Coordinates of C-alpha atoms in Angstrom, one line a residue:
X169 CA -9.6 24.5 -54.6
X170 CA -10.0 24.0 -50.9
X171 CA -9.4 26.6 -48.3
X172 CA -6.7 24.6 -46.6
X173 CA -5.7 20.9 -46.4
X174 CA -7.2 19.1 -43.4
X175 CA -3.7 18.4 -42.1
X176 CA -2.4 22.0 -42.5
X177 CA -5.6 23.3 -40.9
X178 CA -5.4 20.9 -37.9
X179 CA -1.7 21.8 -37.5
X180 CA -2.3 25.5 -37.4
X181 CA -5.4 25.2 -35.1
X182 CA -3.4 23.0 -32.6
X183 CA -0.4 25.3 -32.6
X184 CA -2.7 28.4 -32.3
X185 CA -4.5 26.9 -29.3
X186 CA -1.1 26.2 -27.6
X187 CA -0.2 29.9 -28.1
X188 CA -3.6 31.0 -26.8
X189 CA -4.6 32.3 -30.2
X190 CA -7.9 31.9 -32.0
X191 CA -8.3 31.1 -35.7
X192 CA -10.8 33.6 -36.8
X193 CA -11.0 32.8 -40.5
X194 CA -9.4 30.8 -43.2
X195 CA -9.5 32.2 -46.8
X196 CA -8.0 31.3 -50.2
X197 CA -5.1 33.3 -51.6
X198 CA -2.6 32.9 -54.3
X199 CA 1.2 33.4 -54.5
X200 CA 3.3 35.4 -56.9
X201 CA 2.9 32.7 -59.6
X202 CA -0.8 32.2 -59.0
X203 CA -0.5 29.0 -57.1
X204 CA -3.0 28.6 -54.2
X205 CA -2.2 29.6 -50.7
X206 CA -4.1 29.3 -47.4
X207 CA -4.5 32.5 -45.3
X208 CA -5.2 32.1 -41.6
X209 CA -6.4 35.1 -39.7
X210 CA -5.6 34.7 -36.0
X211 CA -6.3 36.8 -33.0
X212 CA -6.1 36.9 -29.2
X213 CA -9.9 36.1 -29.0
X214 CA -13.0 35.8 -31.2
X215 CA -13.7 39.5 -30.8
X216 CA -10.1 40.7 -31.8
X217 CA -10.2 44.0 -33.8
X218 CA -8.8 43.8 -37.3
X219 CA -5.7 45.9 -36.4
X220 CA -4.7 43.3 -33.8
X221 CA -4.9 40.2 -35.9
X222 CA -2.2 38.2 -37.6
X223 CA -2.4 37.2 -41.2
X224 CA -0.5 33.9 -41.7
X225 CA -0.2 32.9 -45.4
X226 CA 1.2 29.5 -46.3
X227 CA 1.5 27.5 -49.4
X228 CA -1.6 25.3 -49.7
X229 CA 0.5 22.1 -50.0
X230 CA 2.9 23.0 -47.2
X231 CA 3.2 20.4 -44.4
X232 CA 4.9 20.9 -41.1
X233 CA 6.7 17.6 -41.3
X234 CA 10.0 18.1 -39.5
X235 CA 10.6 18.7 -35.7
X236 CA 12.4 21.9 -36.6
X237 CA 9.5 23.2 -38.5
X238 CA 7.0 22.3 -35.8
X239 CA 9.1 24.0 -33.1
X240 CA 9.6 27.0 -35.4
X241 CA 5.8 27.3 -36.0
X242 CA 5.1 27.0 -32.3
X243 CA 7.7 29.7 -31.4
X244 CA 6.3 32.0 -34.1
X245 CA 2.8 31.8 -32.9
X246 CA 3.8 32.2 -29.3
X247 CA 5.7 35.3 -30.1
X248 CA 2.8 36.6 -32.3
X249 CA 0.5 36.3 -29.3
X250 CA 2.7 38.7 -27.4
X251 CA 3.1 41.1 -30.4
X252 CA -0.6 41.2 -30.9
X253 CA -0.9 42.9 -27.5
X254 CA 1.0 45.9 -29.0
X255 CA -1.2 48.9 -30.2
X256 CA 0.2 48.3 -33.7
X257 CA 1.6 44.8 -33.9
X258 CA 3.2 45.5 -37.4
X259 CA 5.1 48.5 -36.2
X260 CA 8.7 48.5 -35.4
X261 CA 11.6 51.0 -35.2
X262 CA 15.0 51.0 -36.7
X263 CA 18.3 51.6 -35.0
X264 CA 18.6 54.8 -36.9
X265 CA 15.3 56.0 -35.4
X266 CA 12.7 55.3 -38.1
X267 CA 9.3 54.3 -36.9
X268 CA 8.1 51.7 -39.5
X269 CA 5.1 49.6 -40.4
X270 CA 5.4 46.4 -42.3
X271 CA 2.4 45.6 -44.6
X272 CA 1.3 43.8 -47.7
X273 CA 4.0 41.0 -47.6
X274 CA 3.1 38.3 -50.1
X275 CA 4.2 34.9 -48.8
X276 CA 5.8 32.5 -49.4
X277 CA 9.0 33.1 -51.2
X278 CA 8.9 32.6 -55.0
X279 CA 11.6 31.9 -57.5
X280 CA 12.8 34.9 -59.4
X281 CA 11.4 35.2 -62.9
X282 CA 14.6 37.0 -64.2
X283 CA 16.5 33.7 -64.3
X284 CA 18.6 34.5 -61.2
X285 CA 19.1 31.6 -58.7
X286 CA 17.2 33.5 -55.9
X287 CA 13.9 33.4 -54.0
X288 CA 11.9 36.6 -53.5
X289 CA 9.3 38.0 -51.3
X290 CA 7.5 41.3 -51.9
X291 CA 6.2 43.7 -49.4
X292 CA 5.7 47.4 -48.4
X293 CA 7.4 49.2 -45.5
X294 CA 5.8 52.5 -44.6
X295 CA 7.0 55.4 -42.4
X296 CA 4.7 55.5 -39.4
X297 CA 5.3 58.9 -37.8
X298 CA 1.8 59.8 -36.5
X299 CA 1.3 62.3 -39.2
X300 CA -0.1 59.9 -41.9
X301 CA 3.2 60.1 -43.9
X302 CA 2.9 58.9 -47.5
X303 CA 6.5 57.8 -47.5
X304 CA 7.1 54.1 -48.0
X305 CA 9.3 51.7 -49.8
X306 CA 8.2 48.7 -51.9
X307 CA 10.7 46.0 -51.2
X308 CA 11.8 42.7 -52.9
X309 CA 13.7 40.7 -50.4
X310 CA 16.0 38.3 -52.2
X311 CA 17.3 35.1 -50.6
X312 CA 20.0 33.1 -52.4
X313 CA 19.7 29.4 -52.8
X314 CA 22.7 29.0 -50.5
X315 CA 21.1 31.0 -47.8
X316 CA 17.8 29.1 -48.2
X317 CA 19.5 26.0 -47.0
X318 CA 19.6 27.3 -43.5
X319 CA 15.9 28.1 -43.4
X320 CA 13.5 25.3 -42.3
X321 CA 11.1 26.4 -45.1
X322 CA 10.6 29.4 -47.4
X323 CA 7.4 30.2 -45.5
X324 CA 6.3 33.1 -43.3
X325 CA 6.8 31.6 -39.9
X326 CA 10.4 30.7 -40.6
X327 CA 11.5 33.8 -42.6
X328 CA 9.5 36.8 -41.4
X329 CA 12.0 37.8 -38.7
X330 CA 15.1 37.9 -40.8
X331 CA 13.3 39.5 -43.8
X332 CA 12.0 42.3 -41.6
X333 CA 15.4 42.7 -40.0
X334 CA 17.2 42.8 -43.3
X335 CA 14.9 45.6 -44.4
X336 CA 15.7 47.5 -41.1
X337 CA 19.4 46.9 -41.6
X338 CA 19.3 48.1 -45.3
X339 CA 17.4 51.3 -44.2
X340 CA 20.0 51.9 -41.5
X341 CA 22.7 51.7 -44.2
X342 CA 20.8 54.3 -46.3
X343 CA 20.4 51.7 -49.1
X344 CA 16.6 52.1 -49.4
X345 CA 14.6 55.2 -50.4
X346 CA 11.4 56.2 -48.6
X347 CA 9.2 57.6 -51.4
X348 CA 5.6 58.7 -52.0
X349 CA 5.7 56.4 -55.0
X350 CA 8.2 54.3 -56.8
X351 CA 9.4 51.0 -58.0
X352 CA 10.3 48.0 -55.9
X353 CA 13.7 48.2 -54.3
X354 CA 16.0 45.2 -53.6
X355 CA 16.8 44.0 -50.1
X356 CA 19.5 41.3 -50.3
X357 CA 19.3 38.5 -47.7
X358 CA 22.6 36.8 -47.9
X359 CA 24.8 34.4 -45.8
X360 CA 26.6 37.5 -44.4
X361 CA 23.6 37.8 -42.1
X362 CA 24.0 34.2 -40.8
X363 CA 26.8 32.7 -38.7
X364 CA 27.0 29.0 -39.7
X365 CA 29.4 28.5 -36.7
X366 CA 27.0 30.0 -34.2
X367 CA 23.9 28.9 -36.1
X368 CA 22.1 32.2 -35.8
X369 CA 21.4 35.4 -37.6
X370 CA 23.6 38.4 -37.0
X371 CA 22.5 41.9 -38.2
X372 CA 24.0 44.6 -36.0
X373 CA 26.5 44.5 -33.2
X374 CA 25.2 46.9 -30.6
X375 CA 26.4 48.2 -27.3
X376 CA 24.3 48.4 -24.1
X377 CA 23.9 52.1 -24.6
X378 CA 22.7 51.6 -28.2
X379 CA 20.2 49.0 -27.1
X380 CA 18.8 51.2 -24.4
X381 CA 18.4 54.1 -26.8
X382 CA 16.6 51.7 -29.2
X383 CA 14.2 50.6 -26.5
X384 CA 13.5 54.3 -25.5
X385 CA 12.9 55.1 -29.2
X386 CA 10.7 52.1 -29.6
X387 CA 8.5 53.0 -26.6
X388 CA 8.4 56.7 -27.6
X389 CA 7.1 56.0 -31.1
X390 CA 5.0 52.8 -30.7
X391 CA 3.3 53.8 -27.4
X392 CA 3.6 57.6 -26.8
X393 CA 3.0 58.6 -30.4
X394 CA 1.2 55.8 -32.2
X395 CA -0.3 53.8 -29.4
X396 CA -2.1 56.2 -27.0
X397 CA 0.4 55.2 -24.3
X398 CA -0.7 51.6 -24.4
X399 CA 2.0 49.1 -23.4
X400 CA 4.4 47.6 -25.9
X401 CA 6.4 44.4 -25.8
X402 CA 10.1 45.2 -25.1
X403 CA 11.5 41.6 -25.1
X404 CA 10.6 40.9 -28.7
X405 CA 12.8 38.2 -30.3
X406 CA 12.7 40.0 -33.6
X407 CA 14.4 43.0 -32.0
X408 CA 16.8 40.7 -30.2
X409 CA 17.9 39.2 -33.4
X410 CA 18.2 42.6 -35.2
X411 CA 20.3 43.9 -32.2
X412 CA 22.4 40.8 -31.9
X413 CA 21.3 40.2 -28.3
X414 CA 18.7 38.2 -26.4
X415 CA 15.2 38.9 -25.1
X416 CA 16.5 38.5 -21.6
X417 CA 19.2 41.3 -22.1
X418 CA 16.5 43.6 -23.6
X419 CA 14.4 43.0 -20.5
X420 CA 17.4 44.0 -18.3
X421 CA 18.0 47.1 -20.4
X422 CA 14.3 48.0 -20.0
X423 CA 14.6 47.5 -16.2
X424 CA 17.5 50.0 -16.2
X425 CA 15.4 52.5 -18.2
X426 CA 12.5 52.0 -15.7
X427 CA 14.9 52.7 -12.8
X428 CA 16.1 55.9 -14.6
X429 CA 12.5 57.0 -14.9
X430 CA 12.2 56.6 -18.6
X431 CA 9.8 53.7 -18.8
X432 CA 7.1 52.1 -16.6
X433 CA 7.3 48.3 -16.7
X434 CA 4.7 45.7 -16.2
X435 CA 6.5 42.4 -16.7
X436 CA 7.9 42.6 -20.2
X437 CA 5.6 45.4 -21.4
X438 CA 6.5 49.1 -21.2
X439 CA 4.8 52.4 -21.3
X440 CA 6.4 55.9 -21.5
X441 CA 6.9 58.2 -18.6
X442 CA 6.5 62.0 -18.9
X443 CA 10.3 62.1 -18.8
X444 CA 10.4 60.2 -22.1
X445 CA 7.6 62.0 -23.7
X446 CA 9.4 65.3 -23.1
X447 CA 12.1 64.2 -25.5
X448 CA 9.9 64.2 -28.6
X449 CA 12.0 66.8 -30.3
X450 CA 15.1 64.5 -29.9
X451 CA 13.2 61.6 -31.6
X452 CA 11.9 63.7 -34.4
X453 CA 15.4 64.9 -35.1
X454 CA 16.7 61.3 -35.2
X455 CA 13.8 60.6 -37.6
X456 CA 14.7 63.6 -39.9
X457 CA 18.4 62.5 -39.9
X458 CA 17.6 58.9 -40.6
X459 CA 15.3 59.9 -43.5
X460 CA 18.1 62.1 -44.9
X461 CA 20.3 59.1 -45.2
X462 CA 17.7 57.3 -47.4
X463 CA 17.9 60.0 -50.0
X464 CA 20.4 59.5 -52.8
X465 CA 23.3 61.9 -53.2
X466 CA 24.2 63.0 -56.7
X467 CA 27.5 64.1 -58.1
X468 CA 26.8 67.8 -58.9
X469 CA 29.0 67.6 -62.1
X470 CA 26.7 64.8 -63.3
X471 CA 23.6 66.7 -62.3
X472 CA 24.5 69.6 -64.5
X473 CA 25.7 67.4 -67.4
X474 CA 29.4 68.1 -66.9
X475 CA 30.6 64.5 -67.5
X476 CA 31.9 62.4 -70.3
X477 CA 30.1 59.2 -68.9

């Protein structure tokens, strides 16, 4: 088995160069069914620390044949180059106030072994609260065959954003548990998250106030708590998709927060001010409330066995 086909390797290297990324290594992997994959490790330079590198896993036989796929790959790597400047490129926050880290996602999608007509991708989402929390959720994001028709390919560059956002949305709805251990939990990715008329994903309709609170929460957790006050990217298209807005609107919202003394902006990267850091108790309370929503509620009659079911 070769590490990667010559065509795939050249495609990734060219797209990476255009995004100012360096291919640090290419290794062999395998998908859920044991079929070979190629794993590209990319960074902002040859000396990039491990925590600021991107692991891009693709089916070994995958070819970037169509214009939509080429454009999607280019956009994905350009965005990744920005995200790799964050202290923790894999960390995000939810609207409910959960600081999260996405890890161990095994690409590409694979067909369900249960006989269902769905594609699955497995991963782990952990609570990243600065206290080494053991809480996490193992997820199985399921994509219907109908939904797959709107995706250029069931591969990481074309699916990562909407999978991560479906996880965040499902957590916001209290439909995933954060546990110390446990089985894999389903995250349905359906056509309800996609507008065929607008040809875009829609997860959460948000107000200007909600988006500004989201950005303040993001900078508090990802910079003040987890990043040693290093700058974080505030115009991330993943967040824009999740919030049903645009990177440009997020930039404007961040500029308002900077005027209000909450953030310090340098282009589209933000750091917290003392004014924001002083509100740590508020963000911890949001976190506690959001976690409480992920815990199942039981009918007390059933808990004590007073039921005929």
